[in-house]
Short mmCIF file of C-alpha atoms in Angstrom, two decimals:
data_model
loop_
_atom_site.label_atom_id
_atom_site.label_comp_id
_atom_site.label_asym_id
_atom_site.label_seq_id
_atom_site.Cartn_x
_atom_site.Cartn_y
_atom_site.Cartn_z
CA MET G 240 114.93 94.64 92.73
CA ASN G 241 114.97 91.01 93.85
CA LYS G 242 111.41 90.69 94.97
CA SER G 243 110.76 86.99 94.88
CA LEU G 244 109.94 84.87 97.92
CA SER G 245 112.69 82.90 99.59
CA ALA G 246 111.81 79.49 100.98
CA ALA G 247 111.92 80.88 104.52
CA GLN G 248 109.63 83.76 103.61
CA ASN G 249 107.19 81.39 101.93
CA ASP G 250 107.13 79.13 105.01
CA ASN G 251 106.55 82.18 107.21
CA PHE G 252 103.64 83.21 105.01
CA GLN G 253 102.07 79.75 104.98
CA ARG G 254 102.25 79.59 108.79
CA ALA G 255 100.61 82.99 108.94
CA VAL G 256 97.74 81.85 106.71
CA GLU G 257 97.25 78.62 108.64
CA HIS G 258 97.21 80.38 112.02
CA ASP G 259 95.42 83.58 111.05
CA ASP G 260 93.34 83.86 114.22
CA PRO G 261 93.02 86.25 117.19
CA ALA G 262 95.56 84.32 119.23
CA HIS G 263 98.07 84.52 116.41
CA ASN G 264 97.39 88.21 115.84
CA GLN G 265 97.95 88.87 119.51
CA SER G 266 101.45 87.43 119.18
CA SER G 267 102.38 90.32 116.91
CA GLU G 268 102.23 92.58 119.97
CA THR G 269 105.02 90.66 121.74
CA THR G 270 107.61 93.00 123.21
CA HIS G 271 111.05 92.87 121.60
CA ALA G 272 114.20 94.18 123.22
CA PRO G 273 115.44 97.46 121.78
CA PRO G 274 118.42 97.24 119.44
CA ALA G 275 121.71 97.29 121.28
CA GLY G 276 123.49 100.63 121.23
CA ARG G 277 120.41 102.64 120.31
CA ALA G 278 118.23 102.31 123.41
CA HIS G 279 119.37 105.71 124.66
CA ASN G 280 118.35 107.38 121.38
CA SER G 281 114.81 106.07 121.14
CA ARG G 282 111.70 105.29 123.09
CA ARG G 283 108.95 102.76 122.51
CA GLU G 284 105.50 103.89 121.60
CA ARG G 285 103.53 103.64 124.83
CA GLY G 286 101.30 100.57 124.94
CA ARG G 287 103.05 98.81 122.04
CA GLY G 288 106.05 96.52 121.83
CA ARG G 289 106.53 95.85 118.12
CA PRO G 290 110.00 96.71 116.75
CA GLU G 291 108.51 98.70 113.86
CA ASP G 292 106.74 101.01 116.35
CA GLU G 293 110.03 102.30 117.74
CA ARG G 294 110.22 106.09 117.82
CA TYR G 295 113.23 108.38 117.51
CA THR G 296 113.70 112.09 118.05
CA LEU G 297 112.35 114.28 115.25
CA GLY G 298 115.83 115.15 114.00
CA ALA G 299 117.03 111.55 114.00
CA SER G 300 113.86 110.40 112.22
CA PHE G 301 114.43 112.84 109.36
CA VAL G 302 118.10 111.87 109.06
CA TYR G 303 117.17 108.20 108.86
CA GLY G 304 114.34 109.05 106.47
CA LEU G 305 116.74 110.97 104.23
CA GLN G 306 118.83 107.80 103.90
CA HIS G 307 115.83 106.04 102.40
CA VAL G 308 115.19 108.93 99.99
CA LEU G 309 118.79 108.88 98.78
CA THR G 310 118.73 105.09 98.39
CA MET G 311 115.70 105.08 96.08
CA TYR G 312 116.10 108.51 94.46
CA ALA G 313 117.83 107.29 91.30
CA GLY G 314 115.40 104.45 90.69
CA LEU G 315 112.49 106.79 91.27
CA LEU G 316 113.76 109.24 88.64
CA ALA G 317 114.33 106.62 85.95
CA VAL G 318 110.68 105.69 85.30
CA PRO G 319 109.26 109.17 84.46
CA LEU G 320 112.34 109.87 82.34
CA ILE G 321 111.85 106.66 80.35
CA ILE G 322 108.11 107.22 79.88
CA GLY G 323 108.58 110.90 79.02
CA GLN G 324 111.06 109.96 76.29
CA ALA G 325 108.83 107.19 74.92
CA ALA G 326 105.79 109.46 74.80
CA GLY G 327 107.75 112.33 73.21
CA LEU G 328 106.91 114.75 76.01
CA SER G 329 108.44 118.20 76.22
CA THR G 330 110.96 119.05 78.93
CA ALA G 331 108.25 120.86 80.90
CA ASP G 332 105.83 117.92 80.75
CA THR G 333 108.58 115.48 81.69
CA GLY G 334 109.31 117.73 84.67
CA THR G 335 105.63 117.43 85.63
CA LEU G 336 105.96 113.62 85.57
CA ILE G 337 109.02 113.82 87.80
CA THR G 338 107.48 116.06 90.48
CA ALA G 339 104.30 113.93 90.40
CA THR G 340 106.47 110.85 90.96
CA PHE G 341 107.96 112.33 94.14
CA PHE G 342 104.58 113.61 95.32
CA MET G 343 102.86 110.23 94.95
CA ALA G 344 105.82 108.32 96.40
CA GLY G 345 105.48 110.44 99.53
CA LEU G 346 101.72 109.89 99.80
CA ALA G 347 101.98 106.16 99.08
CA THR G 348 104.73 105.67 101.67
CA LEU G 349 102.77 107.56 104.33
CA LEU G 350 99.75 105.33 103.68
CA GLN G 351 101.87 102.16 103.83
CA THR G 352 103.80 103.08 106.99
CA LEU G 353 101.18 104.89 109.10
CA GLY G 354 98.10 103.17 107.68
CA VAL G 355 94.37 103.63 108.06
CA PRO G 356 91.79 100.87 108.64
CA PHE G 357 92.18 98.17 105.93
CA PHE G 358 94.98 100.09 104.17
CA GLY G 359 98.68 99.94 105.01
CA SER G 360 100.88 97.23 106.49
CA LYS G 361 102.30 99.64 109.11
CA LEU G 362 105.81 98.44 108.29
CA PRO G 363 108.98 100.40 107.31
CA LEU G 364 108.35 100.05 103.57
CA VAL G 365 109.17 102.80 101.07
CA GLN G 366 106.79 103.07 98.11
CA GLY G 367 107.49 104.44 94.67
CA VAL G 368 106.62 104.08 90.99
CA SER G 369 107.13 100.45 89.98
CA PHE G 370 109.82 99.34 87.52
CA ALA G 371 107.69 96.30 86.68
CA SER G 372 105.34 98.47 84.64
CA VAL G 373 107.96 100.29 82.56
CA SER G 374 108.17 98.12 79.44
CA THR G 375 104.38 97.77 79.23
CA MET G 376 103.88 101.53 79.64
CA VAL G 377 106.52 102.24 76.99
CA VAL G 378 104.54 100.12 74.52
CA ILE G 379 101.30 101.93 75.40
CA ALA G 380 102.96 105.38 75.33
CA SER G 381 104.49 104.69 71.93
CA GLY G 382 101.07 103.91 70.46
CA ALA G 383 98.22 106.21 69.53
CA GLY G 384 96.91 106.45 73.10
CA GLY G 385 100.01 108.06 74.58
CA ILE G 386 100.16 109.11 78.24
CA PRO G 387 96.34 109.31 78.67
CA ALA G 388 96.03 105.62 77.70
CA ILE G 389 98.61 104.74 80.37
CA PHE G 390 96.67 106.68 82.99
CA GLY G 391 93.41 104.95 82.09
CA ALA G 392 95.00 101.49 82.13
CA VAL G 393 96.65 102.15 85.51
CA ILE G 394 93.38 103.33 87.09
CA VAL G 395 91.34 100.32 85.93
CA SER G 396 94.02 97.68 86.56
CA SER G 397 94.72 99.08 90.03
CA ALA G 398 91.00 98.96 90.85
CA ILE G 399 91.02 95.28 89.87
CA GLY G 400 94.13 94.75 91.99
CA LEU G 401 92.42 96.43 94.94
CA ALA G 402 89.43 94.11 94.59
CA ILE G 403 91.51 90.93 94.50
CA ALA G 404 94.11 91.94 97.14
CA PRO G 405 92.54 89.90 100.01
CA VAL G 406 92.35 86.80 97.81
CA PHE G 407 95.77 87.33 96.26
CA SER G 408 97.41 87.47 99.68
CA LYS G 409 96.48 83.79 100.04
CA LEU G 410 97.57 82.77 96.49
CA ILE G 411 101.20 83.84 96.62
CA ARG G 412 102.32 80.20 96.30
CA PHE G 413 101.41 80.34 92.60
CA PHE G 414 104.14 82.98 92.10
CA PRO G 415 107.33 81.23 93.30
CA PRO G 416 110.89 82.40 92.45
CA VAL G 417 110.83 80.46 89.16
CA VAL G 418 108.03 82.82 88.02
CA THR G 419 109.06 86.11 89.62
CA GLY G 420 112.75 85.56 88.85
CA SER G 421 111.97 84.96 85.16
CA VAL G 422 109.84 88.09 84.98
CA ILE G 423 112.31 90.34 86.82
CA THR G 424 115.17 89.09 84.64
CA THR G 425 113.11 89.86 81.54
CA ILE G 426 112.37 93.36 82.84
CA GLY G 427 116.07 94.11 83.14
CA ILE G 428 117.01 92.58 79.78
CA THR G 429 114.28 94.44 77.89
CA LEU G 430 115.29 97.76 79.49
CA VAL G 431 118.93 97.55 78.41
CA PRO G 432 118.07 98.74 74.84
CA VAL G 433 116.57 101.86 76.44
CA ALA G 434 119.92 102.62 78.04
CA ALA G 435 121.69 101.98 74.72
CA HIS G 436 119.28 104.33 72.91
CA TRP G 437 119.95 107.04 75.48
CA ALA G 438 123.72 106.51 75.26
CA MET G 439 123.53 107.06 71.50
CA GLY G 440 121.76 110.39 72.01
CA GLY G 441 118.09 109.60 72.58
CA ASP G 442 116.95 111.05 69.22
CA LYS G 443 117.41 108.92 66.11
CA SER G 444 116.79 111.92 63.86
CA ALA G 445 119.70 113.90 65.35
CA ALA G 446 122.85 114.25 63.28
CA ASP G 447 125.08 113.08 66.15
CA TYR G 448 122.97 110.03 67.07
CA GLY G 449 125.36 107.18 67.80
CA SER G 450 128.42 109.42 67.53
CA ILE G 451 131.65 108.62 69.37
CA ALA G 452 131.18 111.81 71.41
CA ASN G 453 127.77 110.69 72.67
CA ILE G 454 128.79 107.14 73.48
CA GLY G 455 132.03 108.42 74.97
CA LEU G 456 130.14 110.67 77.41
CA ALA G 457 127.88 107.78 78.35
CA ALA G 458 130.97 105.62 78.94
CA LEU G 459 132.51 108.38 81.08
CA THR G 460 129.36 108.52 83.23
CA LEU G 461 129.45 104.74 83.62
CA ALA G 462 133.16 104.83 84.54
CA ILE G 463 132.56 107.54 87.16
CA ALA G 464 129.80 105.47 88.75
CA LEU G 465 132.02 102.38 88.87
CA LEU G 466 135.00 104.34 90.21
CA LEU G 467 132.97 105.96 93.00
CA SER G 468 131.53 102.58 93.91
CA LYS G 469 135.05 101.17 94.21
CA VAL G 470 137.15 103.89 95.87
CA GLY G 471 134.59 106.07 97.64
CA SER G 472 133.45 105.93 101.25
CA GLY G 473 130.32 103.99 102.15
CA THR G 474 128.17 107.09 101.69
CA ILE G 475 129.77 108.02 98.37
CA SER G 476 129.46 104.45 97.15
CA ARG G 477 125.73 104.42 97.84
CA LEU G 478 125.37 107.74 96.02
CA SER G 479 127.60 106.75 93.09
CA PHE G 480 124.67 106.60 90.66
CA LEU G 481 123.49 110.13 91.48
CA LEU G 482 126.99 111.59 91.61
CA SER G 483 127.86 110.09 88.23
CA ILE G 484 124.80 111.79 86.74
CA VAL G 485 125.84 115.13 88.31
CA PHE G 486 129.41 114.87 86.97
CA GLY G 487 128.22 113.65 83.58
CA THR G 488 125.76 116.54 83.31
CA LEU G 489 128.49 119.07 84.15
CA VAL G 490 130.68 117.62 81.41
CA ALA G 491 127.71 117.70 79.00
CA TYR G 492 127.09 121.35 79.88
CA THR G 493 130.68 122.34 79.13
CA ALA G 494 130.39 120.46 75.82
CA GLY G 495 127.16 122.26 74.94
CA LYS G 496 125.02 119.12 75.09
CA THR G 497 122.46 120.42 77.59
CA ASP G 498 120.60 123.65 78.26
CA PHE G 499 119.32 124.86 81.63
CA SER G 500 117.39 127.85 80.29
CA GLY G 501 114.05 126.09 80.81
CA VAL G 502 114.71 125.76 84.55
CA ALA G 503 114.43 129.52 85.07
CA GLY G 504 110.75 129.49 84.07
CA ALA G 505 109.77 126.75 86.54
CA SER G 506 108.00 127.63 89.79
CA LEU G 507 109.73 127.25 93.12
CA PHE G 508 106.55 125.91 94.74
CA ALA G 509 103.27 124.67 93.30
CA LEU G 510 100.53 122.22 94.16
CA PRO G 511 100.09 119.46 91.56
CA HIS G 512 97.21 119.99 89.12
CA PRO G 513 94.85 117.04 88.58
CA PHE G 514 95.17 115.53 85.08
CA ALA G 515 97.70 118.19 84.03
CA LEU G 516 98.80 115.92 81.17
CA GLY G 517 95.30 115.09 79.95
CA LEU G 518 92.26 113.09 80.98
CA PRO G 519 92.67 109.30 80.98
CA THR G 520 91.48 107.22 78.05
CA PHE G 521 90.54 103.57 78.31
CA ASN G 522 91.86 100.96 75.87
CA ILE G 523 90.95 97.32 76.53
CA ALA G 524 94.26 95.86 75.35
CA ALA G 525 96.24 98.39 77.39
CA ILE G 526 94.14 97.56 80.46
CA VAL G 527 94.70 93.81 80.03
CA SER G 528 98.46 94.40 79.77
CA MET G 529 98.45 96.50 82.93
CA VAL G 530 96.38 93.91 84.82
CA ILE G 531 99.21 91.45 84.18
CA VAL G 532 101.67 94.03 85.47
CA VAL G 533 99.53 94.59 88.57
CA LEU G 534 99.69 90.85 89.35
CA VAL G 535 103.49 91.08 89.22
CA ILE G 536 103.42 94.16 91.48
CA LEU G 537 101.18 92.37 93.99
CA THR G 538 103.69 89.52 94.02
CA GLU G 539 106.63 91.88 94.51
CA THR G 540 104.99 93.76 97.37
CA SER G 541 103.91 90.53 99.07
CA ALA G 542 107.52 89.33 98.96
CA ASP G 543 108.76 92.64 100.36
CA ILE G 544 106.22 92.60 103.20
CA LEU G 545 107.32 89.10 104.19
CA ALA G 546 111.00 90.02 103.87
CA ILE G 547 110.69 93.17 105.98
CA GLY G 548 108.74 91.19 108.59
CA GLU G 549 111.68 88.79 108.93
CA ILE G 550 114.24 91.61 109.05
CA VAL G 551 112.30 93.65 111.61
CA GLY G 552 111.37 90.58 113.68
CA THR G 553 107.62 91.03 113.67
CA ASP G 554 104.78 88.65 112.85
CA ILE G 555 103.12 88.89 109.44
CA ASP G 556 99.72 87.32 108.79
CA SER G 557 97.58 87.25 105.65
CA LYS G 558 95.49 90.17 106.95
CA ARG G 559 98.56 92.37 107.20
CA VAL G 560 99.72 91.35 103.73
CA ALA G 561 96.26 92.18 102.35
CA ASN G 562 96.35 95.62 104.04
CA GLY G 563 99.73 96.30 102.43
CA LEU G 564 98.48 95.23 99.00
CA ARG G 565 95.39 97.45 99.34
CA ALA G 566 97.64 100.41 100.11
CA ASP G 567 99.67 99.64 96.96
CA MET G 568 96.60 99.50 94.76
CA ALA G 569 94.83 102.50 96.30
CA SER G 570 97.96 104.62 95.76
CA SER G 571 98.24 103.33 92.20
CA MET G 572 94.61 104.27 91.48
CA VAL G 573 95.17 107.83 92.66
CA SER G 574 98.57 108.27 90.98
CA PRO G 575 97.30 109.06 87.45
CA VAL G 576 95.20 111.91 88.83
CA PHE G 577 98.42 113.75 89.67
CA GLY G 578 100.47 112.43 86.74
CA SER G 579 102.18 109.32 88.07
CA PHE G 580 101.94 105.55 87.65
CA THR G 581 101.68 102.25 89.55
CA GLN G 582 103.20 102.21 93.04
CA SER G 583 105.00 99.36 94.79
CA ALA G 584 107.48 98.70 97.59
CA PHE G 585 111.15 99.40 96.81
CA ALA G 586 113.28 96.32 97.52
CA GLN G 587 116.51 98.32 97.87
CA ASN G 588 115.00 100.09 100.86
CA VAL G 589 114.18 96.74 102.43
CA GLY G 590 117.90 96.02 102.17
CA LEU G 591 118.69 99.38 103.78
CA VAL G 592 116.62 98.44 106.84
CA ALA G 593 118.67 95.24 107.16
CA VAL G 594 121.98 97.11 106.79
CA THR G 595 121.26 100.02 109.16
CA GLY G 596 119.07 98.23 111.70
CA ILE G 597 116.67 101.20 111.71
CA LYS G 598 113.38 99.33 111.93
CA SER G 599 111.03 102.19 112.78
CA ARG G 600 108.16 102.83 110.39
CA PHE G 601 108.06 106.40 111.69
CA ALA G 602 111.59 107.04 110.39
CA VAL G 603 110.42 105.87 106.96
CA ALA G 604 107.35 108.12 107.31
CA ALA G 605 109.74 111.05 107.85
CA GLY G 606 111.38 110.13 104.55
CA ALA G 607 107.91 110.10 102.99
CA LEU G 608 107.42 113.72 104.08
CA ILE G 609 110.69 114.64 102.34
CA LEU G 610 109.47 112.98 99.13
CA PHE G 611 106.11 114.72 99.44
CA LEU G 612 107.77 118.15 99.77
CA MET G 613 110.05 117.43 96.80
CA GLY G 614 106.88 116.84 94.79
CA LEU G 615 105.80 120.42 95.51
CA ILE G 616 108.94 121.95 93.94
CA PRO G 617 108.47 122.07 90.14
CA VAL G 618 111.90 123.64 89.60
CA LEU G 619 113.46 120.38 90.81
CA GLY G 620 111.59 118.38 88.19
CA ALA G 621 112.51 120.90 85.50
CA PHE G 622 116.19 120.65 86.45
CA VAL G 623 116.21 116.85 86.36
CA ALA G 624 114.44 116.87 82.99
CA THR G 625 117.39 118.76 81.48
CA ILE G 626 119.80 115.89 82.14
CA PRO G 627 120.99 114.83 78.67
CA PRO G 628 120.01 111.33 77.51
CA VAL G 629 123.65 110.32 76.93
CA VAL G 630 124.38 110.79 80.64
CA LEU G 631 121.29 108.80 81.58
CA GLY G 632 122.41 106.09 79.18
CA GLY G 633 125.67 105.49 81.02
CA ALA G 634 124.04 105.47 84.43
CA GLY G 635 120.99 103.58 83.18
CA LEU G 636 123.11 100.69 81.95
CA ILE G 637 124.05 99.98 85.57
CA LEU G 638 120.53 100.48 86.89
CA PHE G 639 118.74 98.34 84.30
CA SER G 640 121.37 95.60 84.30
CA THR G 641 121.07 95.46 88.09
CA VAL G 642 117.39 94.67 87.66
CA ALA G 643 118.30 91.71 85.45
CA ALA G 644 120.99 90.59 87.89
CA SER G 645 118.44 90.68 90.72
CA GLY G 646 116.21 88.36 88.73
CA ILE G 647 119.13 86.02 88.08
CA ARG G 648 119.91 86.00 91.80
CA SER G 649 116.32 85.00 92.46
CA LEU G 650 116.52 82.22 89.86
CA ALA G 651 119.63 80.90 91.61
CA SER G 652 117.42 79.83 94.53
CA VAL G 653 115.21 77.66 92.28
CA ASP G 654 115.47 73.85 92.44
CA TYR G 655 116.18 72.50 88.94
CA ASP G 656 116.68 68.81 89.75
CA ASN G 657 114.31 66.33 88.08
CA ASN G 658 111.65 68.90 87.22
CA MET G 659 110.69 71.29 84.44
CA ASN G 660 111.78 74.52 86.13
CA LEU G 661 114.67 74.96 83.69
CA ILE G 662 112.32 74.86 80.70
CA ILE G 663 109.92 77.27 82.46
CA VAL G 664 112.74 79.79 82.87
CA ALA G 665 114.07 79.26 79.34
CA VAL G 666 110.75 79.61 77.52
CA SER G 667 109.54 82.53 79.68
CA ILE G 668 112.65 84.63 79.14
CA GLY G 669 112.83 83.58 75.48
CA VAL G 670 109.28 84.73 74.78
CA GLY G 671 109.90 87.87 76.86
CA VAL G 672 112.82 89.05 74.72
CA ILE G 673 111.13 88.39 71.36
CA PRO G 674 109.73 91.96 71.11
CA MET G 675 113.24 93.32 71.70
CA ALA G 676 114.98 90.92 69.29
CA ALA G 677 112.34 91.11 66.54
CA PRO G 678 110.11 94.20 67.00
CA SER G 679 107.88 93.25 64.04
CA PHE G 680 107.31 89.67 65.23
CA TYR G 681 103.65 90.27 66.12
CA ALA G 682 102.92 92.72 63.28
CA ALA G 683 100.37 90.38 61.65
CA PHE G 684 98.42 89.83 64.89
CA PRO G 685 95.36 91.84 66.04
CA HIS G 686 96.11 95.15 67.75
CA TRP G 687 94.92 93.97 71.17
CA PHE G 688 97.27 90.96 70.95
CA GLN G 689 100.19 93.18 69.94
CA THR G 690 99.62 95.50 72.90
CA ILE G 691 99.75 92.59 75.34
CA PHE G 692 102.58 90.50 73.86
CA HIS G 693 104.75 93.30 72.51
CA SER G 694 105.53 94.04 76.15
CA GLY G 695 108.26 91.65 77.22
CA ILE G 696 107.11 91.60 80.84
CA SER G 697 103.51 90.77 79.94
CA ALA G 698 104.58 87.97 77.61
CA ALA G 699 107.09 86.54 80.10
CA ALA G 700 104.60 86.73 82.98
CA ILE G 701 101.83 84.96 81.05
CA VAL G 702 104.15 82.17 79.92
CA ALA G 703 105.85 81.75 83.32
CA VAL G 704 102.60 81.55 85.28
CA THR G 705 101.00 79.18 82.75
CA LEU G 706 103.96 76.81 82.57
CA ASN G 707 104.40 76.84 86.35
CA LEU G 708 100.77 75.80 86.79
CA LEU G 709 101.08 73.18 84.05
CA PHE G 710 104.27 71.53 85.29
CA ASN G 711 104.40 72.24 89.03
CA HIS G 712 100.74 72.25 90.10
CA PHE G 713 98.80 70.16 87.55
CA ARG G 714 101.10 67.17 87.90
CA TRP G 715 98.84 64.59 86.24
CA GLY G 716 100.60 63.05 83.26
CA THR G 717 104.03 64.44 84.13
CA PRO G 718 106.62 61.59 84.40
CA GLN G 719 109.33 61.41 87.05
CA ASN G 720 112.02 62.46 84.55
CA PRO G 721 109.86 64.61 82.28
CA SER G 722 112.16 65.77 79.51
CA VAL G 723 115.64 65.73 78.08
CA PHE G 724 115.48 69.48 78.74
CA ALA G 725 115.06 68.97 82.50
CA ALA G 726 118.12 69.85 84.50
CA GLY G 727 120.36 66.89 85.30
CA THR G 728 121.38 65.68 88.75
CA ASN G 729 124.47 66.86 90.58
CA ARG G 730 125.98 63.33 90.72
CA GLN G 731 129.49 62.77 89.39
CA ILE G 732 131.62 59.70 88.62
CA LYS G 733 135.37 59.87 88.66
CA ARG G 734 137.10 59.45 85.30
CA GLU G 735 139.23 56.53 86.46
CA VAL G 736 136.06 54.56 87.25
CA VAL G 737 134.79 55.00 83.72
CA ASP G 738 138.22 54.14 82.26
CA ALA G 739 138.23 50.85 84.20
CA LEU G 740 135.05 49.62 82.46
CA GLU G 741 135.26 47.32 79.45
CA GLU G 742 132.97 46.71 76.47
CA GLY G 743 129.67 45.18 77.62
CA ASP G 744 130.01 46.02 81.35
CA TYR G 745 126.76 47.12 82.94
CA CYS G 746 125.08 47.81 86.30
CA GLU G 747 122.18 45.84 87.75
CA ASN G 748 120.68 45.89 91.26
CA GLY G 749 123.61 47.85 92.60
CA LYS G 750 126.24 45.46 91.16
CA VAL G 751 128.69 45.88 88.29
CA LEU G 752 128.57 42.95 85.85
CA ASP G 753 130.63 42.07 82.79
CA ALA G 754 129.23 41.13 79.37
CA ASP G 755 128.79 37.50 80.49
CA GLY G 756 126.87 38.43 83.63
CA ASN G 757 129.72 37.81 86.03
CA GLU G 758 129.97 40.21 88.98
CA ILE G 759 132.99 42.48 89.01
CA PRO G 760 134.24 43.00 92.57
CA VAL G 761 134.21 46.60 93.82
CA VAL G 762 137.23 47.30 96.02
CA SER G 763 138.47 50.34 97.92
CA ASN G 764 141.31 52.48 96.61
CA GLU G 765 143.70 50.95 99.19
CA SER G 766 142.83 47.37 98.14
CA ALA G 767 143.16 48.25 94.44
CA ALA G 768 146.65 49.61 95.13
#
């Protein structure tokens, strides 16, 4: 989930903007040597030489595509489950959200990888419902508007994102790691209570809510995931999240904590129905909140496009970034029609490309077809919807905490010396967790204000962007050492040096003087001995 720009990625992007001309674009067609050890298993697309245009046999493409599906499957499931719980949907309606999530992930990935004029980066990027929007959508779903208000906000905010995509691709410098890292960290922190609520049972009115049995099953699921990550093979380790859910659900079934009777009534195959969960409604405050989320998503996808360009070894210019952002926003606009939400690139799949060396966008497109077909199988969604909340709580603790850890990893790349970046991070995250720490904090404010700031991600994003502009871009009036809260330097003085000083000693012009102004000789350790 670490989607912030590294310094190298930012430099790459700036060079692309500065040299965005036909000659530069032509360089993206430079022929690259095929990866060692795989030349016999692939062939280049005739007339092209870009690494991402490498083609494999049909069977190999689907195997490689399946890897991408398995890598992002757990993260893809989490969002509709969270929103379904928050909105109080039935098992059947939650199943509809799940199948719609797969269906739209497939369509969005096909658009991003294969592309059409002005839409799609034509890079091996996997798309799916964005985690960045979860906390904001939970707030909207918990209000009077419910799911229809989410759909309306997603449609309008995505249309705005589509309109600004070409401009935004040139403004990425205003969203450095100090901003994106703060926001991503806040996303993870504010989602942890969701995992805790699930682990306690998911229903506060239930008699066993918070019981030792519920929390024990959640802990068992967590332990299984950790154990498989530690002792399993590479494949099992990557699937530890899914396998822990399977084992946890089996234990829950034997304990009578889940019921699969609803699965029997689900269809084996069905086309998604437009607006099956209701027509969208449009609430101004909800739309404003989602516009903020869309800005975060645009930042995340821009970072992923630049990162995948470096990994693949292909040139990325601002035009290609803009095409990728348009694909994101177009997919997000269409998603509510079929019952899904905002779409963005999945960072874990960017990492998979780096690990496997499979750079072909056509292999990712094969994975998109698998996702698309999974979205046409309602019985799959119905089965997943029967997973008990306590099991999801144990597994979700890992997933949500990993989001926070990704943000922290991004913040580790920030320079904190002699600037206000530390205070930007502190205040942004602090404001972001207020709704979680004190849910009634904004109770006296107008409803539109509550909708925007009761979402931790919206609050953190607004504060982080504002403070970054104030301290790092509008530098007028900011002193060299701006605050006692600014991070200190990394300089150190040995203790024995301090112990050797006497009352009244001081430094001036690089010399050490005593209280009477006499210079104290500075000698080497050997001379002192």
